[in-house]
């Protein structure tokens, strides 16, 4: 019976060692998996930031085009307004009277 107990204790010790080693392997594997996941996450975030920067650049370019178009439209409207005002005889008469008043004042 004593031999059976010794054999049982020996098997128990081997089992405990196997469990400890299995825990170590599992922890090592989990640590490596976590490091890999972090590396993938960092790569994806870097790629995402690059896309965001590219999107910002495209948006900036689109805004510049819109501003240029609005400036050209405003310039055309102002040119038409100036032409209409120059063609208006009332405006010319008022400008002439203002010029005569100014000349008489000095």
Tab-separated table of C-alpha atoms in Angstrom:
chain	number	residue	atom	x	y	z
A	1	UNK	CA	0.000	0.000	0.000
A	2	UNK	CA	2.907	2.308	0.760
A	3	UNK	CA	4.139	1.946	-2.823
A	4	UNK	CA	0.733	2.896	-4.147
A	5	UNK	CA	0.695	6.030	-1.985
A	6	UNK	CA	4.190	6.968	-3.177
A	7	UNK	CA	3.160	6.386	-6.772
A	8	UNK	CA	0.021	8.439	-6.204
A	9	UNK	CA	2.031	11.272	-4.643
A	10	UNK	CA	4.539	11.135	-7.490
A	11	UNK	CA	1.738	11.317	-10.041
A	12	UNK	CA	0.195	14.178	-8.094
A	13	UNK	CA	3.511	16.071	-8.126
A	14	UNK	CA	3.872	15.469	-11.871
A	15	UNK	CA	0.297	16.689	-12.364
A	16	UNK	CA	0.989	19.840	-10.351
A	17	UNK	CA	4.120	20.515	-12.394
A	18	UNK	CA	2.176	19.947	-15.604
A	19	UNK	CA	-0.487	22.429	-14.464
A	20	UNK	CA	2.148	25.035	-13.558
A	21	UNK	CA	3.847	24.572	-16.931
A	22	UNK	CA	0.507	24.745	-18.748
A	23	UNK	CA	-0.250	28.033	-16.949
A	24	UNK	CA	3.138	29.413	-17.993
A	25	UNK	CA	2.557	28.407	-21.615
A	26	UNK	CA	-0.950	29.891	-21.569
A	27	UNK	CA	0.295	33.179	-20.080
A	28	UNK	CA	3.121	33.363	-22.626
A	29	UNK	CA	0.718	32.651	-25.487
A	30	UNK	CA	-1.770	35.227	-24.210
A	31	UNK	CA	0.983	37.828	-23.844
A	32	UNK	CA	2.195	37.213	-27.387
A	33	UNK	CA	-1.361	37.330	-28.726
A	34	UNK	CA	-1.944	40.617	-26.910
A	35	UNK	CA	1.271	42.093	-28.313
A	36	UNK	CA	0.231	41.011	-31.801
A	37	UNK	CA	-3.228	42.532	-31.319
A	38	UNK	CA	-1.653	45.785	-30.163
A	39	UNK	CA	0.613	45.822	-33.206
A	40	UNK	CA	-2.338	45.273	-35.533
A	41	UNK	CA	-4.334	47.958	-33.708
A	42	UNK	CA	-1.465	50.446	-34.015
A	43	UNK	CA	-1.087	49.707	-37.726
A	44	UNK	CA	-4.817	50.151	-38.327
A	45	UNK	CA	-4.849	53.408	-36.360
A	46	UNK	CA	-1.869	54.717	-38.328
A	47	UNK	CA	-3.611	53.834	-41.583
A	48	UNK	CA	-6.819	55.490	-40.328
A	49	UNK	CA	-4.953	58.654	-39.414
A	50	UNK	CA	-3.433	58.699	-42.888
A	51	UNK	CA	-6.895	58.412	-44.430
A	52	UNK	CA	-8.144	61.181	-42.156
A	53	UNK	CA	-5.274	63.439	-43.197
A	54	UNK	CA	-5.967	62.698	-46.858
A	55	UNK	CA	-9.649	63.466	-46.309
A	56	UNK	CA	-8.778	66.760	-44.648
A	57	UNK	CA	-6.573	67.676	-47.603
A	58	UNK	CA	-9.342	66.856	-50.092
A	59	UNK	CA	-11.827	68.901	-48.047
A	60	UNK	CA	-9.415	71.848	-47.895
A	61	UNK	CA	-8.934	71.692	-51.656
A	62	UNK	CA	-12.711	71.575	-52.209
A	63	UNK	CA	-13.167	74.606	-49.947
A	64	UNK	CA	-10.499	76.505	-51.884
A	65	UNK	CA	-12.269	75.714	-55.173
A	66	UNK	CA	-15.607	76.855	-53.711
A	67	UNK	CA	-14.066	80.085	-52.426
A	68	UNK	CA	-12.454	80.772	-55.815
A	69	UNK	CA	-15.782	80.167	-57.583
A	70	UNK	CA	-17.630	82.442	-55.142
A	71	UNK	CA	-15.005	85.166	-55.616
A	72	UNK	CA	-15.339	84.961	-59.397
A	73	UNK	CA	-19.137	85.110	-59.141
A	74	UNK	CA	-18.960	88.110	-56.816
A	75	UNK	CA	-16.499	89.845	-59.148
A	76	UNK	CA	-18.843	89.298	-62.096
A	77	UNK	CA	-21.817	90.622	-60.108
A	78	UNK	CA	-19.839	93.658	-59.000
A	79	UNK	CA	-18.730	94.320	-62.592
A	80	UNK	CA	-22.356	94.150	-63.764
A	81	UNK	CA	-23.445	96.459	-60.945
A	82	UNK	CA	-20.709	98.949	-61.823
A	83	UNK	CA	-21.694	98.848	-65.507
A	84	UNK	CA	-25.348	99.438	-64.623
A	85	UNK	CA	-24.486	102.329	-62.349
A	86	UNK	CA	-22.207	103.907	-64.977
A	87	UNK	CA	-24.969	103.600	-67.613
A	88	UNK	CA	-27.570	105.243	-65.357
A	89	UNK	CA	-28.017	108.904	-66.367
A	90	UNK	CA	-29.400	109.842	-62.944
A	91	UNK	CA	-26.153	108.708	-61.402
A	92	UNK	CA	-24.212	110.844	-63.885
A	93	UNK	CA	-26.397	113.881	-63.185
A	94	UNK	CA	-26.010	113.492	-59.420
A	95	UNK	CA	-22.246	113.037	-59.819
A	96	UNK	CA	-22.110	116.185	-61.991
A	97	UNK	CA	-24.104	118.228	-59.473
A	98	UNK	CA	-21.902	116.960	-56.652
A	99	UNK	CA	-18.859	117.992	-58.702
A	100	UNK	CA	-20.286	121.504	-59.279
A	101	UNK	CA	-21.094	121.892	-55.597
A	102	UNK	CA	-17.629	120.778	-54.670
A	103	UNK	CA	-16.082	123.169	-57.200
A	104	UNK	CA	-18.210	126.058	-55.928
A	105	UNK	CA	-17.342	125.274	-52.341
A	106	UNK	CA	-13.613	125.512	-52.939
